[in-house]
PDB file of C-alpha atoms in Angstrom:
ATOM      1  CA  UNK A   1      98.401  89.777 106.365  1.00  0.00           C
ATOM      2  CA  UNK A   2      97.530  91.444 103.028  1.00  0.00           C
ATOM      3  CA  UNK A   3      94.263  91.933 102.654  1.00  0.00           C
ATOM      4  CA  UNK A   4      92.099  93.397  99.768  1.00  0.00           C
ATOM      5  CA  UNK A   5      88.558  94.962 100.144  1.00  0.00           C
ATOM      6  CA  UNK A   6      86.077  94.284  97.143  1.00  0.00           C
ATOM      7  CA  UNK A   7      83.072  97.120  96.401  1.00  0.00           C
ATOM      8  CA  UNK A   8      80.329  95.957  95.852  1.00  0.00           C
ATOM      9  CA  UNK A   9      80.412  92.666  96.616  1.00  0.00           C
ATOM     10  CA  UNK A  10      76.602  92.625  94.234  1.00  0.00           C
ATOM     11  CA  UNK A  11      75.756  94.557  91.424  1.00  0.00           C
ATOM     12  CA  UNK A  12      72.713  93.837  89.392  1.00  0.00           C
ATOM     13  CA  UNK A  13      72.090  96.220  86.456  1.00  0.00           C
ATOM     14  CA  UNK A  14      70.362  96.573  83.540  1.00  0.00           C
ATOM     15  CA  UNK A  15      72.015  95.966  79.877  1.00  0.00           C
ATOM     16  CA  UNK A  16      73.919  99.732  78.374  1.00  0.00           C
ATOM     17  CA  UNK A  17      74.498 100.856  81.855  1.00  0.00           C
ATOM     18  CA  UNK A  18      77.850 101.757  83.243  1.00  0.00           C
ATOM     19  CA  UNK A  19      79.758 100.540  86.606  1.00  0.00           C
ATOM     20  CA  UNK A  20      82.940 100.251  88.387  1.00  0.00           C
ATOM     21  CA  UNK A  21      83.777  98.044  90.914  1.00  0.00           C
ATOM     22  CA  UNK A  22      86.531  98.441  93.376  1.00  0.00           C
ATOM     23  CA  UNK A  23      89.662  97.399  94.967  1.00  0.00           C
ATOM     24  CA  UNK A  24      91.176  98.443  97.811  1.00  0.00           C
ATOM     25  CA  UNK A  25      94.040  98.055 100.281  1.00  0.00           C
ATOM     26  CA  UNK A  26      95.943  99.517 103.395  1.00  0.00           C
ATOM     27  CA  UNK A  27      98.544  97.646 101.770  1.00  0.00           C
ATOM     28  CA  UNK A  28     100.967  98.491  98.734  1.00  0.00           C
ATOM     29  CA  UNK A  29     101.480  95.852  95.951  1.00  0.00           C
ATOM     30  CA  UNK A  30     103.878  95.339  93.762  1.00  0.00           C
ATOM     31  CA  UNK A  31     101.293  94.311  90.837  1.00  0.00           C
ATOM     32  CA  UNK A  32      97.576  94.037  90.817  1.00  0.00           C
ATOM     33  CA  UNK A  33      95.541  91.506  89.000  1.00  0.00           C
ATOM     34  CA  UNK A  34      91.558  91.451  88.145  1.00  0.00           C
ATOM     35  CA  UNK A  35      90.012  88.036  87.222  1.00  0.00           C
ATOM     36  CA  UNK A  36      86.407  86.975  85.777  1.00  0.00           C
ATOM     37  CA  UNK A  37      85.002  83.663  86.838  1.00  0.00           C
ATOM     38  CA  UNK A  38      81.942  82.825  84.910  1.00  0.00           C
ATOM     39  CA  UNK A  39      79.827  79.775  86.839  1.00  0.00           C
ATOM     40  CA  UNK A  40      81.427  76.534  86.939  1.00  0.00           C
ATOM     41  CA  UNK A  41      84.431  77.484  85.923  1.00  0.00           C
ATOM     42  CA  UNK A  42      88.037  79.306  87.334  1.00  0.00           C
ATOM     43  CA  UNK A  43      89.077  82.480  87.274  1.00  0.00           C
ATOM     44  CA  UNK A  44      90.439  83.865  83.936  1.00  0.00           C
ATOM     45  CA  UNK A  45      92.698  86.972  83.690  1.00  0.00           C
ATOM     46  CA  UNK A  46      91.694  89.747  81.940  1.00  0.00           C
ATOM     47  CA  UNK A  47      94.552  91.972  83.175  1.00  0.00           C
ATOM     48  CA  UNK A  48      97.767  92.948  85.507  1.00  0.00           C
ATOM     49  CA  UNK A  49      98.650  96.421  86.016  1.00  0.00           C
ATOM     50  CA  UNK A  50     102.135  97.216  88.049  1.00  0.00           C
ATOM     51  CA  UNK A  51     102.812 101.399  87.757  1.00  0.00           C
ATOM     52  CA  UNK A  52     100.879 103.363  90.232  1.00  0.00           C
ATOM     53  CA  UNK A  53      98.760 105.327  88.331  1.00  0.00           C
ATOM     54  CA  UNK A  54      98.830 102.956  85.230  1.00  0.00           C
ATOM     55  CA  UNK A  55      95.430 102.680  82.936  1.00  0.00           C
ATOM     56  CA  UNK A  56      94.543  99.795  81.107  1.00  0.00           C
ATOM     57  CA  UNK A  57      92.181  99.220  78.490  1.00  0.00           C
ATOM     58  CA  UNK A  58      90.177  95.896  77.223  1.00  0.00           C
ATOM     59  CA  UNK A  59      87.516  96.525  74.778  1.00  0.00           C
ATOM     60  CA  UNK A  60      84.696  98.193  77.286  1.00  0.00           C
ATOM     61  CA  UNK A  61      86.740  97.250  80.247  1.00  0.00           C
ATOM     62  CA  UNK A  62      89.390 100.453  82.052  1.00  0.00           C
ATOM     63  CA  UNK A  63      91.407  99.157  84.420  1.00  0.00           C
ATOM     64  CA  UNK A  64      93.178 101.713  86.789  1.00  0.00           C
ATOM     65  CA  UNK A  65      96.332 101.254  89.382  1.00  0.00           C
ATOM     66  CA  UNK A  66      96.249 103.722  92.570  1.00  0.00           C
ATOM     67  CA  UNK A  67      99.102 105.996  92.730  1.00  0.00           C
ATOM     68  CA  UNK A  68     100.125 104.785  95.697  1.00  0.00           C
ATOM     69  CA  UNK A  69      99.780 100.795  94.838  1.00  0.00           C
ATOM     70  CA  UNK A  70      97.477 100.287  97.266  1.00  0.00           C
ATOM     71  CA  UNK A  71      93.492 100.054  94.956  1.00  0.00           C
ATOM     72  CA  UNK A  72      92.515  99.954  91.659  1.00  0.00           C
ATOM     73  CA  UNK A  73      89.097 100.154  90.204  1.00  0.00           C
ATOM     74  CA  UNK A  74      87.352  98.036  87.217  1.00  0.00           C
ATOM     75  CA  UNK A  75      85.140 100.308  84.771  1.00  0.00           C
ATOM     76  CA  UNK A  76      82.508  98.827  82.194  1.00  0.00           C
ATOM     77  CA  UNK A  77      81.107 100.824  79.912  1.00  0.00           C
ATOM     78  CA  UNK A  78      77.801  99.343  78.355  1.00  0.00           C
ATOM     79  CA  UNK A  79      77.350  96.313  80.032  1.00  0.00           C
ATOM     80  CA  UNK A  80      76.694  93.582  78.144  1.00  0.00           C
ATOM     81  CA  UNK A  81      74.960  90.236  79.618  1.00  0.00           C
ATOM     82  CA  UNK A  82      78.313  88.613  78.528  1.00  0.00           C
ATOM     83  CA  UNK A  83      79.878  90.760  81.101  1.00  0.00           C
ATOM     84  CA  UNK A  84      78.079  88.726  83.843  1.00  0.00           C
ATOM     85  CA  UNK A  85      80.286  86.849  86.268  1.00  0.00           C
ATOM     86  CA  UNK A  86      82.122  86.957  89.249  1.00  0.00           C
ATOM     87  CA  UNK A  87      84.994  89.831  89.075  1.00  0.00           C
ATOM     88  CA  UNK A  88      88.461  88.901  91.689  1.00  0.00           C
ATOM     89  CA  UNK A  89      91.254  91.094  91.703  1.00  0.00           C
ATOM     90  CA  UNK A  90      94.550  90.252  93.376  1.00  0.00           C
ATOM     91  CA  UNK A  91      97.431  91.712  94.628  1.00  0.00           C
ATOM     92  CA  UNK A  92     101.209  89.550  94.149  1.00  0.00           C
ATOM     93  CA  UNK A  93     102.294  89.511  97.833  1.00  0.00           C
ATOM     94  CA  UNK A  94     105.897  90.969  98.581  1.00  0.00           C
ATOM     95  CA  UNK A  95     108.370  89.098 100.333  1.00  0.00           C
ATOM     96  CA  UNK A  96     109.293  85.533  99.664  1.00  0.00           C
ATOM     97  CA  UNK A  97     107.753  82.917  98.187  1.00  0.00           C
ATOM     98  CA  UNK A  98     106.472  86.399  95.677  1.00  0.00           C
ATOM     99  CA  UNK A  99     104.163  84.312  93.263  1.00  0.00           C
ATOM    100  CA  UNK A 100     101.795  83.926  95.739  1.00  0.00           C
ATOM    101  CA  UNK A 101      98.306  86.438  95.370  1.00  0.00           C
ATOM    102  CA  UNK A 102      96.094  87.410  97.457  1.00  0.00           C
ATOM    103  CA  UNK A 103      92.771  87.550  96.401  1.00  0.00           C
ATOM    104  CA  UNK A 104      89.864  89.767  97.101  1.00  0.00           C
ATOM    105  CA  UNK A 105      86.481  87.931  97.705  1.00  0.00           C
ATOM    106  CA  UNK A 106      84.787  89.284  94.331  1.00  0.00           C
ATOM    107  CA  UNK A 107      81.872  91.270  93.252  1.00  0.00           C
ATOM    108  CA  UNK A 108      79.308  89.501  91.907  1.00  0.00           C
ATOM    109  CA  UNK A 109      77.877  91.151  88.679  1.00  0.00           C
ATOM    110  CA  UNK A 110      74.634  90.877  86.938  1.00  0.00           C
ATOM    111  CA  UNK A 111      73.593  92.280  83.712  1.00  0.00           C
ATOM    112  CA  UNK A 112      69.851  91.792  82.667  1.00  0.00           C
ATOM    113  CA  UNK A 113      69.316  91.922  79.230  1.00  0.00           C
TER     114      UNK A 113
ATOM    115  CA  UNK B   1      96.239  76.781  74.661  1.00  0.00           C
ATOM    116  CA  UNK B   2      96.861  76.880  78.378  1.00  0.00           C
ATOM    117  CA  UNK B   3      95.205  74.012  79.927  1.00  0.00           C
ATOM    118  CA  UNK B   4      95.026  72.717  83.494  1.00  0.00           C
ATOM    119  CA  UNK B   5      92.552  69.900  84.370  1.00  0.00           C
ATOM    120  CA  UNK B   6      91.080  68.842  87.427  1.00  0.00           C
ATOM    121  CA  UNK B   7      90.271  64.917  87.750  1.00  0.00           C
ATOM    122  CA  UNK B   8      87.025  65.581  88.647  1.00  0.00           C
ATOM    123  CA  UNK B   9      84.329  68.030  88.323  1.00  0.00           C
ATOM    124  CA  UNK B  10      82.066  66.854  91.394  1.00  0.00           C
ATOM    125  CA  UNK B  11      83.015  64.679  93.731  1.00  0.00           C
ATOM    126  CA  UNK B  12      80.633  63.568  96.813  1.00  0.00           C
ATOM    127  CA  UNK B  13      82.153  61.732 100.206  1.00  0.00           C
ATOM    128  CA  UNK B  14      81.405  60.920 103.519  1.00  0.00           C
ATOM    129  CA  UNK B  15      82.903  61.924 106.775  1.00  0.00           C
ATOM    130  CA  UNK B  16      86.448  60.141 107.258  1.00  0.00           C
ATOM    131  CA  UNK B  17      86.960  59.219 103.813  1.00  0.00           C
ATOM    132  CA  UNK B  18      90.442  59.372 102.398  1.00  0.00           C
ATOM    133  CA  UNK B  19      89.735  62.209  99.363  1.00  0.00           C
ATOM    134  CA  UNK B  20      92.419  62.827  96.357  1.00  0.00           C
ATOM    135  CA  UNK B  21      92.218  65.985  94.514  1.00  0.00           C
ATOM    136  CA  UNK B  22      94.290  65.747  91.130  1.00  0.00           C
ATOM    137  CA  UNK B  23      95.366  68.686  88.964  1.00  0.00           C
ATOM    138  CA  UNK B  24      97.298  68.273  85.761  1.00  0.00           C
ATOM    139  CA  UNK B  25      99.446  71.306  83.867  1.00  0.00           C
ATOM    140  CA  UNK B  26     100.377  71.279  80.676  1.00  0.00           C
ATOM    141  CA  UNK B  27     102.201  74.210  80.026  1.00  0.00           C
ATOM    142  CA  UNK B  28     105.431  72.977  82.299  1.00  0.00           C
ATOM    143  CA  UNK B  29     104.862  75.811  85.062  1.00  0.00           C
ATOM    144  CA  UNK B  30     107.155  75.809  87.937  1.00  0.00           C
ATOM    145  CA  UNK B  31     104.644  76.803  90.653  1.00  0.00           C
ATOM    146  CA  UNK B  32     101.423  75.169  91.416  1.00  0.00           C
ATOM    147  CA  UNK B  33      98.549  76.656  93.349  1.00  0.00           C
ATOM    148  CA  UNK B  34      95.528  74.811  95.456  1.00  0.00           C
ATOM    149  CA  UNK B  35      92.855  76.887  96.577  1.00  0.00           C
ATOM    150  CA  UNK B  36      89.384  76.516  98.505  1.00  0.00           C
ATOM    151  CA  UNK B  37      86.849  78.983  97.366  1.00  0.00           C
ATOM    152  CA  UNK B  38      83.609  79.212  99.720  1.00  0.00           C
ATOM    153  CA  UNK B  39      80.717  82.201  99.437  1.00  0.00           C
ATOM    154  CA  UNK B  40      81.698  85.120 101.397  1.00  0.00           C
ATOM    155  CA  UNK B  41      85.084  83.868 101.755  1.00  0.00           C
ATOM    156  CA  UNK B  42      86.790  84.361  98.521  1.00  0.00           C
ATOM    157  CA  UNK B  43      90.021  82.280  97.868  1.00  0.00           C
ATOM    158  CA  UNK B  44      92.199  81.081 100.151  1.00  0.00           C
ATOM    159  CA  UNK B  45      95.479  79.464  99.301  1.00  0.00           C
ATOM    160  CA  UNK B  46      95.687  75.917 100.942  1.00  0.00           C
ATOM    161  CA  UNK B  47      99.232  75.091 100.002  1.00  0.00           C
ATOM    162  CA  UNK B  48     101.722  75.671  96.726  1.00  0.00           C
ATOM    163  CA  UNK B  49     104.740  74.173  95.177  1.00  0.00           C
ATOM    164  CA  UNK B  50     107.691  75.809  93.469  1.00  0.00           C
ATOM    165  CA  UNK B  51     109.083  72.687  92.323  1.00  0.00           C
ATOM    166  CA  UNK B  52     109.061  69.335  92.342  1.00  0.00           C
ATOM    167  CA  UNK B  53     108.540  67.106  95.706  1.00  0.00           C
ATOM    168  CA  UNK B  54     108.541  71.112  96.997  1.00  0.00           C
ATOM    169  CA  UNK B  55     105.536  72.570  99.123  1.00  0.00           C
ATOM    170  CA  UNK B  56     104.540  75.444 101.078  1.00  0.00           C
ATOM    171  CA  UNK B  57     102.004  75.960 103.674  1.00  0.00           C
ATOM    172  CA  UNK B  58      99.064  78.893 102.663  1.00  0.00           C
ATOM    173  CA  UNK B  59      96.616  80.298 104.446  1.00  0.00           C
ATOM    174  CA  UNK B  60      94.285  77.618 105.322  1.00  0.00           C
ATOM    175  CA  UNK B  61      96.768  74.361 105.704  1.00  0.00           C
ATOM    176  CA  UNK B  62      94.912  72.326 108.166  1.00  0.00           C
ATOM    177  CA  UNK B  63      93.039  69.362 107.298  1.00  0.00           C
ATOM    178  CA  UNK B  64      94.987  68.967 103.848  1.00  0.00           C
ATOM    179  CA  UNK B  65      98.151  67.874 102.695  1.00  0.00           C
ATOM    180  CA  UNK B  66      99.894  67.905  98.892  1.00  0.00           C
ATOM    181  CA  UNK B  67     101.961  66.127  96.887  1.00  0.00           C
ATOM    182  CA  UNK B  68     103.742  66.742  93.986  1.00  0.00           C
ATOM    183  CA  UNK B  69     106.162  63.912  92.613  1.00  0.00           C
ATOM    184  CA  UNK B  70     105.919  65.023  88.618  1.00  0.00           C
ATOM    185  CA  UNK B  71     106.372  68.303  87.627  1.00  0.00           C
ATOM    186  CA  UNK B  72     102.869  68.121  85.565  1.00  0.00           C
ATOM    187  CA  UNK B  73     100.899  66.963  88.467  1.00  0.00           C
ATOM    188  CA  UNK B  74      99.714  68.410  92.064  1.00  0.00           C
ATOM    189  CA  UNK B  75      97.548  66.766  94.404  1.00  0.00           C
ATOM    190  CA  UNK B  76      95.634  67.550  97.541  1.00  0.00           C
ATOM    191  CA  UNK B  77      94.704  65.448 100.028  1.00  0.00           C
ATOM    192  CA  UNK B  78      92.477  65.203 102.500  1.00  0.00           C
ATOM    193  CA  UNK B  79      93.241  62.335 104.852  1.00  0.00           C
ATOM    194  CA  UNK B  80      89.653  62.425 106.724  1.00  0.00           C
ATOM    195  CA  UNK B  81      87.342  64.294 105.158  1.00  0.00           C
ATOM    196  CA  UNK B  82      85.022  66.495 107.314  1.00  0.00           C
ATOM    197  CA  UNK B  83      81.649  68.323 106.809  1.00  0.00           C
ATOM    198  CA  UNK B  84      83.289  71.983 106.914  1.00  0.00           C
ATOM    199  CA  UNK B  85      85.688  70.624 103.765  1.00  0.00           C
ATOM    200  CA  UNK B  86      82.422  70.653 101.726  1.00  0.00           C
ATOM    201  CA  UNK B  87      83.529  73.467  99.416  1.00  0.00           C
ATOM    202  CA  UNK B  88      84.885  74.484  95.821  1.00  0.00           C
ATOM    203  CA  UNK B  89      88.133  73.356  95.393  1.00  0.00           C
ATOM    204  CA  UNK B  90      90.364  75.263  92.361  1.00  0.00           C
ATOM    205  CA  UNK B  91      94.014  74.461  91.436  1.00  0.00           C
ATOM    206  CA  UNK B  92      96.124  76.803  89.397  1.00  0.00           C
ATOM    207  CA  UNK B  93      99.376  77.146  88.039  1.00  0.00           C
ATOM    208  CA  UNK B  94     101.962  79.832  86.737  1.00  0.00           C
ATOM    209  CA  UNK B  95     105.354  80.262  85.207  1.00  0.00           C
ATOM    210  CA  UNK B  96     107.510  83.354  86.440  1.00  0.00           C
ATOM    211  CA  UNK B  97     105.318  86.159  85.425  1.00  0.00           C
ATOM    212  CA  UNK B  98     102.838  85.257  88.263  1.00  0.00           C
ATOM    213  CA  UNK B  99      99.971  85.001  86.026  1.00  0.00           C
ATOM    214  CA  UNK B 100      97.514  82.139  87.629  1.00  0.00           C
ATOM    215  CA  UNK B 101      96.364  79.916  85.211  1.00  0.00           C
ATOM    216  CA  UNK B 102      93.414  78.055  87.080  1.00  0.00           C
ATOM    217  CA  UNK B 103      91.556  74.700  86.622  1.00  0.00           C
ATOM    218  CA  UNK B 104      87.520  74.195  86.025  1.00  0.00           C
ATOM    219  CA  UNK B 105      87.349  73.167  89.771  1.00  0.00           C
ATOM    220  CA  UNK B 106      85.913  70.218  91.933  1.00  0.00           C
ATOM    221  CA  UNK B 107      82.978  70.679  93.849  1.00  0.00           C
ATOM    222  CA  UNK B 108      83.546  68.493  96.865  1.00  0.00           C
ATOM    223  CA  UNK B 109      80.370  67.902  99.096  1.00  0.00           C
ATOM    224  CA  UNK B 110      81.035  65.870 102.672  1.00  0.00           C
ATOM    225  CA  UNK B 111      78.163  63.958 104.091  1.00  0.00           C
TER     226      UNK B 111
END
């Protein structure tokens, strides 16, 4: 089984400050997604990465691919309360039946204005 | 837009009830996802289809079964409801790029 390792699973911080949050693996994925669920509602995709090493940008939001395939991290520069929700990432499995993910069990993020 | 619905958003039952889940896609995705999503547990993959009247076991199978007749339509099914079903249930859906486009979810509570 493919499993992926969220850190921290809680993060409370105070508006302008900066985190990352990360994801990690013994095993190597072919892509890598991170989701944000906001309360009472699903996940939404903010981004895939799929080269080791690959960097992605979203406004205040850096997403990074380990060389290897195996983590990635989330960084937020700023936060904003907006920011606030539950943050998933997951891996596409490899193999058969390939549009399945596996999914991390979140970090829960909290930005006080 | 990207929409998928979920028939309802809370839903409360009693032990040995007969409970129907229904998700609706309107973006005509091949693969269709249902998931169970407790605290401290994450998501975990109950069962998918790739196709019509097609289904594949997850992670968590027991208890639940599917069906999908219509392309635009999955359901889940739980033929006797039990206390440790009481959850958050999420159904999603994607075309070939893997991308999971996910419902609002149904809180289901068991009494």
């Amino acid at each position: 089984t493919q499993l992926l390792e969220q850190s921290p699973q809680f993060l409370s911080i105070q508006e302008g400050e900066n985190l990352t949050v990360y994801c990690n693996s013994s095993s190597v994925f072919s892509s890598l997604q991170w989701y944000r669920q906001e309360p009472g509602e699903g996940p939404v995709l903010l981004v895939t990465v799929v080269t080791g090493g690959e960097v992605k940008k979203l406004k205040r939001l850096t997403f990074q691919f380990g060389d290897a395939r195996k983590d990635s991290s989330l960084h937020i520069t700023a936060a904003q309360p907006g920011d606030t929700g539950l943050y998933l990432c997951a891996g596409v499995r490899s193999g058969a039946g390939s549009y399945q993910l596996t999914f991390g069990k979140g970090t829960k993020l909290s930005v006080i204005p | 837009d990207v929409k998928v619905t979920q028939s309802s958003r809370y839903l409360v039952k009693r032990t040995g009830e007969k409970v129907f889940l229904e998700c609706v896609q309107d973006m005509d995705h091949e693969n269709m996802f249902w998931y169970r999503q407790d605290p401290g547990l994450g998501l975990r993959l109950i069962y998918f289809s790739y196709d019509v009247k097609m289904k594949e076991k997850g992670d968590i199978p027991e208890g639940y079964s599917v069906s999908r007749e219509k392309k635009e339509r999955f359901s889940l099914i739980l033929e006797s409801a039990s206390t440790n079903q009481t959850s958050m249930y999420l159904c999603a859906s994607s075309p070939t790029t893997r991308t999971q486009y996910f419902g609002p979810g149904t809180r289901l509570t068991v009494l």
